mmCIF file of C-alpha atoms in Angstrom:
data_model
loop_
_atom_site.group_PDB
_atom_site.id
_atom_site.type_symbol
_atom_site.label_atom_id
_atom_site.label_comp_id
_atom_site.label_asym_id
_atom_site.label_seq_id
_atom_site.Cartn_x
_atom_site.Cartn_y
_atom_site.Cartn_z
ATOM 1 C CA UNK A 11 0.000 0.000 0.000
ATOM 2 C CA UNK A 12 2.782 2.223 0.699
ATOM 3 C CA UNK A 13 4.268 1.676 -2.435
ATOM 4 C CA UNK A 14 1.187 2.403 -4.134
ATOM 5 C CA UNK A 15 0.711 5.924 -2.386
ATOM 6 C CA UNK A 16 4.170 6.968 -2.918
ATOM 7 C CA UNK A 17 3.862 6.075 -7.169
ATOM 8 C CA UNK A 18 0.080 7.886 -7.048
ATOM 9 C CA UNK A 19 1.905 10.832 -5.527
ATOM 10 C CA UNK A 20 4.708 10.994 -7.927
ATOM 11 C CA UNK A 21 2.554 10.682 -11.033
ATOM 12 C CA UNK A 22 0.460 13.625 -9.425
ATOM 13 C CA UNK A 23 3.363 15.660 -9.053
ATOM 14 C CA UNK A 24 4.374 14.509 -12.833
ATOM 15 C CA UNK A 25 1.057 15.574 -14.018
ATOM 16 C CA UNK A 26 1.258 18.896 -12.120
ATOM 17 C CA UNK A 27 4.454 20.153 -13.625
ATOM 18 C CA UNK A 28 3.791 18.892 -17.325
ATOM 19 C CA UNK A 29 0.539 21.133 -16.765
ATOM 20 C CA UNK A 30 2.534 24.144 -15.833
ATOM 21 C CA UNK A 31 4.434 23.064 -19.029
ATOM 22 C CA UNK A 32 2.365 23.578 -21.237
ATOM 23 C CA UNK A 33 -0.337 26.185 -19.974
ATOM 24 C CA UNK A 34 2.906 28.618 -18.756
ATOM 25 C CA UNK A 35 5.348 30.441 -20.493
ATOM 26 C CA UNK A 36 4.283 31.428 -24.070
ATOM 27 C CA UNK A 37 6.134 34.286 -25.184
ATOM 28 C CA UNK A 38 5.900 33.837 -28.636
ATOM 29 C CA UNK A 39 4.030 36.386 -30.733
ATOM 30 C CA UNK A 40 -0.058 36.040 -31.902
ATOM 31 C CA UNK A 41 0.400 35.689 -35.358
ATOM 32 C CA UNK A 42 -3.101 36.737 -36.408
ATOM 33 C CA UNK A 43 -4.044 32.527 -37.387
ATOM 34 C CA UNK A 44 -5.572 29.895 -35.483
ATOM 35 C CA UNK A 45 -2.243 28.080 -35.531
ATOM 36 C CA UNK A 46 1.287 28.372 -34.962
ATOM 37 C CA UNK A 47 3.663 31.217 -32.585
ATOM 38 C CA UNK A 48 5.982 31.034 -34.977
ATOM 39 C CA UNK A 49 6.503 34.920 -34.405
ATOM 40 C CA UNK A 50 5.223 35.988 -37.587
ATOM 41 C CA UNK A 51 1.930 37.952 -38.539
ATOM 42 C CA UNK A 52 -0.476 36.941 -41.448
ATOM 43 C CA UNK A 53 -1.972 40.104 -43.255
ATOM 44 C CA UNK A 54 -4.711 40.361 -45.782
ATOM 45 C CA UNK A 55 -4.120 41.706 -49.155
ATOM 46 C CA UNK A 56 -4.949 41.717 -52.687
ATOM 47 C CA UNK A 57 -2.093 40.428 -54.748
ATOM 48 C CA UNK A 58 -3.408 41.853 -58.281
ATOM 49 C CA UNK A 59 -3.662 45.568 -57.931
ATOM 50 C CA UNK A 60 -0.833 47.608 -59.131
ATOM 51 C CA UNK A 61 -0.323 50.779 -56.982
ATOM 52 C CA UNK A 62 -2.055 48.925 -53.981
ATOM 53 C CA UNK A 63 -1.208 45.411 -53.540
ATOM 54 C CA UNK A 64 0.573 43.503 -56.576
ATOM 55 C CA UNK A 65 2.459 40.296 -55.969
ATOM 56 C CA UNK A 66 5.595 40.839 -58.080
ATOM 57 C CA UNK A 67 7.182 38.136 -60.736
ATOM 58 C CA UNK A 68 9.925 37.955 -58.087
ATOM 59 C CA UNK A 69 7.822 37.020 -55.368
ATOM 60 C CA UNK A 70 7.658 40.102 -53.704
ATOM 61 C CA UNK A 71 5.186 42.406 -52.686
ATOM 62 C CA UNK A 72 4.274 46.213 -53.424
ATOM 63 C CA UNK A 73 1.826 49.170 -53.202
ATOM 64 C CA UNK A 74 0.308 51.404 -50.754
ATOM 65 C CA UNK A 75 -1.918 48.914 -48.794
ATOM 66 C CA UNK A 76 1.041 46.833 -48.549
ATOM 67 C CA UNK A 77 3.428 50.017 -47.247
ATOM 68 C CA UNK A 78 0.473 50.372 -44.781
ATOM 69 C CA UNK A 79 0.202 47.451 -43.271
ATOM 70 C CA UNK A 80 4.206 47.026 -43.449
ATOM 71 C CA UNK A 81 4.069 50.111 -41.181
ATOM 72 C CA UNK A 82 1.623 48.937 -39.185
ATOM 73 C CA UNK A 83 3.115 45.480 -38.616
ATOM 74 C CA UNK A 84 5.967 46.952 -37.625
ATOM 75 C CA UNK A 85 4.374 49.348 -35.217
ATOM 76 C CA UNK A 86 3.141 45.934 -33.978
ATOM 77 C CA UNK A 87 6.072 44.480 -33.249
ATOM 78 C CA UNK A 88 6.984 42.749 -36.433
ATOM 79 C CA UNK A 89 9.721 43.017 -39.169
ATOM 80 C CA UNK A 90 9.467 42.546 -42.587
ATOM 81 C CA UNK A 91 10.454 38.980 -42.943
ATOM 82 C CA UNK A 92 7.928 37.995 -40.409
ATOM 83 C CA UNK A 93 4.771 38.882 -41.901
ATOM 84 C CA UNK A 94 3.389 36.005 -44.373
ATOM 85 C CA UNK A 95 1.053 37.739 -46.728
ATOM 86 C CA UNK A 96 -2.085 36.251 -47.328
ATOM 87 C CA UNK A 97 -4.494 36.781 -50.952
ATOM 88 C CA UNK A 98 -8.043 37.863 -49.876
ATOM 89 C CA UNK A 99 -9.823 38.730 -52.625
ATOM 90 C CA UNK A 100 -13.046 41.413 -51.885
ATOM 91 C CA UNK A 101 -15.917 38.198 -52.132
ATOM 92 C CA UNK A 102 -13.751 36.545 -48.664
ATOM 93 C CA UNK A 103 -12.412 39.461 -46.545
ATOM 94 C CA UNK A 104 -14.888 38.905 -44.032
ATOM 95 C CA UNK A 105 -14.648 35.203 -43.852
ATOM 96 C CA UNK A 106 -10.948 35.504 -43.506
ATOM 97 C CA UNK A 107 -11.099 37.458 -40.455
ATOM 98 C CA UNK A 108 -13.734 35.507 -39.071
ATOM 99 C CA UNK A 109 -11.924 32.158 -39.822
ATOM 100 C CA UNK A 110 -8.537 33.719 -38.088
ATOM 101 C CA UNK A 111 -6.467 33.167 -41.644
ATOM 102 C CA UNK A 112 -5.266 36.741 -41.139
ATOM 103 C CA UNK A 113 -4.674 39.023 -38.089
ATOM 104 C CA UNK A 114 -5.733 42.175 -40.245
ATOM 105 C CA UNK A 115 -6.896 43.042 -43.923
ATOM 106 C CA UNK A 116 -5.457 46.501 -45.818
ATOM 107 C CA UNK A 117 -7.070 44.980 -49.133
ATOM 108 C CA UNK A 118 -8.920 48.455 -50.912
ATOM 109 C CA UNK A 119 -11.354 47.764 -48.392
ATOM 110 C CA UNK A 120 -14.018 50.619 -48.117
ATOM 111 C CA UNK A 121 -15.861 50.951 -44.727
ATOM 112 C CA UNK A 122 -19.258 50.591 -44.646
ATOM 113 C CA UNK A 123 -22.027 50.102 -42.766
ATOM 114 C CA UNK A 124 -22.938 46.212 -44.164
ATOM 115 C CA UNK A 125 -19.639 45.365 -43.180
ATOM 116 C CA UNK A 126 -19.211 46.999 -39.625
ATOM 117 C CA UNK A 127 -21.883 44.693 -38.840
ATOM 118 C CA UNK A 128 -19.371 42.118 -39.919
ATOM 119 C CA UNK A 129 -15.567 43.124 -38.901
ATOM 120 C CA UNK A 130 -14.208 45.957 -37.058
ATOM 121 C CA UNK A 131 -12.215 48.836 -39.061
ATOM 122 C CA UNK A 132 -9.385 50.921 -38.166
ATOM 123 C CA UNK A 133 -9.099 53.507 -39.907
ATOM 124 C CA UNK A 134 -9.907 55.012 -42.538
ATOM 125 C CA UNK A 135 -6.177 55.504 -44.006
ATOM 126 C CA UNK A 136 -7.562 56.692 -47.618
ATOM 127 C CA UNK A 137 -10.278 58.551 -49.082
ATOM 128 C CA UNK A 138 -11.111 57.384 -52.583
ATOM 129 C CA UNK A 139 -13.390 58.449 -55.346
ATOM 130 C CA UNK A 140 -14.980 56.416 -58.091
ATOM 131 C CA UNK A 141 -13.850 57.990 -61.098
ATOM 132 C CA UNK A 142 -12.552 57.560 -64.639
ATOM 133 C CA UNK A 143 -9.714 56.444 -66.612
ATOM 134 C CA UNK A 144 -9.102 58.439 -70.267
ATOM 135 C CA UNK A 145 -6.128 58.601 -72.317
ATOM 136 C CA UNK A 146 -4.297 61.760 -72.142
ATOM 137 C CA UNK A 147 -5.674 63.271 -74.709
ATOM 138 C CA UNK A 148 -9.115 62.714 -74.427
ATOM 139 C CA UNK A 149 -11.968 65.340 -74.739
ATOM 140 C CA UNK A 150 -14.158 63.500 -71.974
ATOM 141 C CA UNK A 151 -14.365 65.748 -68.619
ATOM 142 C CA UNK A 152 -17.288 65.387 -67.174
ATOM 143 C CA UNK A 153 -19.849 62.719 -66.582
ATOM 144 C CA UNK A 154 -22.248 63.555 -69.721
ATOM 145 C CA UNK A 155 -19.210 63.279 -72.129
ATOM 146 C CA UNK A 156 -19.473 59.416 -71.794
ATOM 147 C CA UNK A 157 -22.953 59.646 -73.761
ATOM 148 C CA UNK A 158 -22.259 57.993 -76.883
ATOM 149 C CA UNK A 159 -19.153 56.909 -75.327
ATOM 150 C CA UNK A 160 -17.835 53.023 -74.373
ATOM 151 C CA UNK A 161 -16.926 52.552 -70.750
ATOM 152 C CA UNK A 162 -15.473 49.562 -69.152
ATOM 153 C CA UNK A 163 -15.227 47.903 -65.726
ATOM 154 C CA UNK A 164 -15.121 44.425 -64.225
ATOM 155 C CA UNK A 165 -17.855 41.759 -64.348
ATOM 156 C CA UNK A 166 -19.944 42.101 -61.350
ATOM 157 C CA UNK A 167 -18.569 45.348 -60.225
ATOM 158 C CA UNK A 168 -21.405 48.372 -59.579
ATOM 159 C CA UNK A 169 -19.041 51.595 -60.868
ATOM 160 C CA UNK A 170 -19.858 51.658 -64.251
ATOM 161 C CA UNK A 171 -23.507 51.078 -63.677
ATOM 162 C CA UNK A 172 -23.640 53.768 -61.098
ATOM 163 C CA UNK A 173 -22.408 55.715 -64.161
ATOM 164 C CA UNK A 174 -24.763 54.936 -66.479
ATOM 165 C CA UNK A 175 -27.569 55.025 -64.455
ATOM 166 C CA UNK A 176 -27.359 58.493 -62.587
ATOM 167 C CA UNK A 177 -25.188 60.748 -65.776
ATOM 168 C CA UNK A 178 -24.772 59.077 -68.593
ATOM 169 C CA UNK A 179 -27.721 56.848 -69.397
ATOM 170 C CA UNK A 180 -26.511 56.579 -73.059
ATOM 171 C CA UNK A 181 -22.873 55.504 -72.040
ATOM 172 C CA UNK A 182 -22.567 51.594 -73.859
ATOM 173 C CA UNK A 183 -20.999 49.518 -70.724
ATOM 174 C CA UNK A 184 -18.490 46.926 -71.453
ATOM 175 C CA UNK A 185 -17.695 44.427 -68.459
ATOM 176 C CA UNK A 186 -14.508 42.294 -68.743
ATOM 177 C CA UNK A 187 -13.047 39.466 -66.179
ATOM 178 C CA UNK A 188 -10.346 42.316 -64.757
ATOM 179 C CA UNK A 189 -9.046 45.730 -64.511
ATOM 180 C CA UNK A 190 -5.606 44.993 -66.194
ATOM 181 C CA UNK A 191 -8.239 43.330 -69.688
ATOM 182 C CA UNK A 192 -10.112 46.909 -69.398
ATOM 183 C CA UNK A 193 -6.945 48.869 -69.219
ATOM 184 C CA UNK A 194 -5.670 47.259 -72.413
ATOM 185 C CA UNK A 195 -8.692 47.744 -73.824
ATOM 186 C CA UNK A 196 -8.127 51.615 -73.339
ATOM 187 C CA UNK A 197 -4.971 51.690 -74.342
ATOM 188 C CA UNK A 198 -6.073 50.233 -77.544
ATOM 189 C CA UNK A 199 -9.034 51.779 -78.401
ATOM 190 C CA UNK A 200 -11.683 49.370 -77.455
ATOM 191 C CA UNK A 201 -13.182 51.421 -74.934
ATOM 192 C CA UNK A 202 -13.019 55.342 -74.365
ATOM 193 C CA UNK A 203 -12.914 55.099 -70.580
ATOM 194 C CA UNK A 204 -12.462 52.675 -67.191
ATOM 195 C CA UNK A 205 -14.255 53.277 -64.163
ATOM 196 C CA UNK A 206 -13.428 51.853 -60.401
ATOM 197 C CA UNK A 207 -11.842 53.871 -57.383
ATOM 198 C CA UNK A 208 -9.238 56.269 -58.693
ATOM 199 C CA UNK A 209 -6.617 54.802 -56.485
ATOM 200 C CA UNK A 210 -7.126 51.821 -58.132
ATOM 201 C CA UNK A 211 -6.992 53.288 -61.762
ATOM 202 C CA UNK A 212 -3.941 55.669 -60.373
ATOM 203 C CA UNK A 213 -2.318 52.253 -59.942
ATOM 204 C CA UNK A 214 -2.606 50.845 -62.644
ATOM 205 C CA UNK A 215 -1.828 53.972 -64.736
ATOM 206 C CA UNK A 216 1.536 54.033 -62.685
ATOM 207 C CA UNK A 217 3.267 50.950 -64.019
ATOM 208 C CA UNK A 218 5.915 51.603 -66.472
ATOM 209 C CA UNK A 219 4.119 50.288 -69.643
ATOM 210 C CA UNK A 220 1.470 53.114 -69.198
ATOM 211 C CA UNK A 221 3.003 55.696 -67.799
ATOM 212 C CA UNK A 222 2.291 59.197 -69.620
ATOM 213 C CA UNK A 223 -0.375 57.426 -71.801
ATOM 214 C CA UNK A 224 -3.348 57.859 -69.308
ATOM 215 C CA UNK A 225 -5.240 60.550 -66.825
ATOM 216 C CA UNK A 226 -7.528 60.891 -63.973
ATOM 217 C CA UNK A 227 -10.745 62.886 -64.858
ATOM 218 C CA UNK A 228 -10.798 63.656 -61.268
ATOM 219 C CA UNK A 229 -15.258 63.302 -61.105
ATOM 220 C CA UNK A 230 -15.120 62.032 -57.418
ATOM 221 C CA UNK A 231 -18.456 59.983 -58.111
ATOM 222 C CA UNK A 232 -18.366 58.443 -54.322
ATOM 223 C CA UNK A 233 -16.416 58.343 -51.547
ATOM 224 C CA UNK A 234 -14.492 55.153 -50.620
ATOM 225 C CA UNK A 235 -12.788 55.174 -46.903
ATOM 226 C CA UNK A 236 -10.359 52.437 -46.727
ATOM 227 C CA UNK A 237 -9.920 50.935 -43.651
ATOM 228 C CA UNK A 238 -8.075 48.082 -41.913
ATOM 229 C CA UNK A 239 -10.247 45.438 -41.382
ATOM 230 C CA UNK A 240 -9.798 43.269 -38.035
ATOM 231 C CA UNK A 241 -11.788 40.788 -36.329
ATOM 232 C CA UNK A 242 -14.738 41.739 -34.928
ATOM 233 C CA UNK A 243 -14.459 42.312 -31.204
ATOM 234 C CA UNK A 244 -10.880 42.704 -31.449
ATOM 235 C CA UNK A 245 -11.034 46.584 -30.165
ATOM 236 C CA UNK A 246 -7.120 46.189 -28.896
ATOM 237 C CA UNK A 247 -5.639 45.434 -32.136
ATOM 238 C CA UNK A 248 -7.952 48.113 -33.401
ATOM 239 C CA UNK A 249 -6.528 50.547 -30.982
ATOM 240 C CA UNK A 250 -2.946 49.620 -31.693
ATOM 241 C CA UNK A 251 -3.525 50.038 -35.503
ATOM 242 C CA UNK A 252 -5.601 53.292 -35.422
ATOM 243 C CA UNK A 253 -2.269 54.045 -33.254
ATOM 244 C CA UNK A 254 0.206 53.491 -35.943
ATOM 245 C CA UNK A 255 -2.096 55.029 -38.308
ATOM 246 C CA UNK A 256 -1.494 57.967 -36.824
ATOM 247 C CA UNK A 257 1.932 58.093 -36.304
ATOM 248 C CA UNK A 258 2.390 56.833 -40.153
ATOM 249 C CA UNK A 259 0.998 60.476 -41.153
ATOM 250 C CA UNK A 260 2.085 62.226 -38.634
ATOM 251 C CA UNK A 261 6.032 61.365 -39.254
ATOM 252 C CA UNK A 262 5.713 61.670 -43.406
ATOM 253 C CA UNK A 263 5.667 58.386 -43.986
ATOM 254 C CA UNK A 264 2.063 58.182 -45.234
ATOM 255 C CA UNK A 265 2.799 60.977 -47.743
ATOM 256 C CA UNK A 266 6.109 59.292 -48.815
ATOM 257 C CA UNK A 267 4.338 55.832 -49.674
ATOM 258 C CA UNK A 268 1.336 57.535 -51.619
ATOM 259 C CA UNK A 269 3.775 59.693 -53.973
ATOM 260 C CA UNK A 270 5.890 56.421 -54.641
ATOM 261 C CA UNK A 271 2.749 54.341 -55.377
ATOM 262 C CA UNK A 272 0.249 56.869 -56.801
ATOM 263 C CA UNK A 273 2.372 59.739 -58.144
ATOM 264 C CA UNK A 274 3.250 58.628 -61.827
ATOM 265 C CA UNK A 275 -0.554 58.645 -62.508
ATOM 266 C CA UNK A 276 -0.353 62.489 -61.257
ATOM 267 C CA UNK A 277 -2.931 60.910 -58.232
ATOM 268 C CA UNK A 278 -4.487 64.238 -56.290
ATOM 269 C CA UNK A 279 -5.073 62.454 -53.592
ATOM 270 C CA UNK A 280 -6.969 63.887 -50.484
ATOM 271 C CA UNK A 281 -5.192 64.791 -47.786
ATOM 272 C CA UNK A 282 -5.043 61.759 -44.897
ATOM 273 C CA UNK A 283 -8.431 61.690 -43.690
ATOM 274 C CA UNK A 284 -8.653 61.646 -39.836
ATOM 275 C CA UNK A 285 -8.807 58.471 -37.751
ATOM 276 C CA UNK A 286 -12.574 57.013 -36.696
ATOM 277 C CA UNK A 287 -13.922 59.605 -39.395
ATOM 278 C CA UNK A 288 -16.033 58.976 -42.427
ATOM 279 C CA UNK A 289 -16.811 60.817 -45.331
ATOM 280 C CA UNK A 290 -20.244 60.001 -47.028
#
């Protein structure tokens, strides 16, 4: 019997101390998934927007939502090489957060009210406009000018209804798979204009193979706040981004990373639009 206490008392204190194991000392970083401390951070963004967030032939990444959240991730506590970008394309942002595949989202993503009900936003970090894509030296200025005219966007995408519907009911609407398939269409002559957010066309108007060819009409046909999506109910991570946010514009380096990104398009972008505020 003695023997038997002693061995029930040892594997007790055993069990104790592989408890305290496990349940103790976890310093390692919350890397914004369901899985791992690995000490890295997964981020949400698109990988097929030029200007915003483009994955590169190399295997890099570049644009303004990606300078953001490289900002922010480091305000965070992360370096470069620690953050594992992660594609969310606009149809699975919200299921992405919800599903813990990324710890935030900087993905062109416009706050609204649909979605608060949905995710959390910090933010915004830019105010965009839909507006219109021309080539240099095209007569169209204004809405009205499109009468007559061919205008493009992507299948499924509202912009170039909203156009037609509201200034330029006689504008004929072409719709292909992507932006990149509409800009070559206006490079070309298929179509006299493209319509999304103007960051978005500044973007793509930036790259090297179009530069000088193309220009803003500068219509501001809706505002579009871009904000960082984050869980929702995560209201620390929230406050730590709105945090960086901050700091990003107050120290230049908000300015610096729209000029790089946005400035070959000649991009008048608004000035950085105050944290927790939204422009209708």
């Amino acid at each position: 019997m003695k023997l038997r206490k002693v061995t029930a008392a040892s594997a007790a204190v055993l069990a104790l101390a592989l408890t305290a194991t496990a349940c103790g000392g976890d310093d390692s970083k919350d890397s914004g998934s369901s899985s791992s401390g690995s000490g890295k951070i997964k981020i949400g963004i698109k990988f097929d927007q030029p200007g915003l967030g483009l994955k590169e032939p190399d295997g890099s990444y570049a644009g303004f939502d990606v300078d953001v959240a490289t900002y922010v991730a480091k305000q965070l506590g992360y370096k470069p090489d620690q953050i594992e970008w992660v594609e969310t394309k606009s149809a699975d942002r919200e299921n992405a957060l919800a599903r813990g595949d990324v710890k935030f989202i900087a993905a062109t993503y416009s706050i609204t009210d649909e979605r608060k009900q949905k995710v959390d936003f910090a933010g915004p970090y830019l105010l965009a406009h839909q507006d219109l894509l021309v080539k240099k030296d095209s007569d169209i200025s204004k809405g009205t000018d499109l009468n007559g005219k061919k205008l493009c966007s992507v299948t499924g995408s509202t912009s170039a209804q909203n156009v037609h519907d509201t200034i330029a009911p006689k504008a004929q609407l072409k719709e292909y798979s992507g932006y990149s398939e509409c800009i070559a269409a206006l490079q070309s002559g298929v179509v006299d204009a493209v319509t999304t957010d103007d960051s978005i066309l500044a973007g793509f108007a930036a790259q090297d193979k179009y530069k000088g060819q193309f220009k803003l009409a500068g219509l501001k046909l809706s505002n579009e706040n871009y904000g960082v999506g984050v869980k929702k109910g995560d209201t620390a991570t929230v406050t730590k981004i709105n945090t960086a946010l901050e700091k990003m514009v107050s120290d230049g380096s908000w300015k610096k990373a729209v000029d790089a990104n946005f400035g070959p398009a000649n991009y008048k972008n608004e000035q950085a639009p105050k944290i927790g505020v939204i422009v209708k």
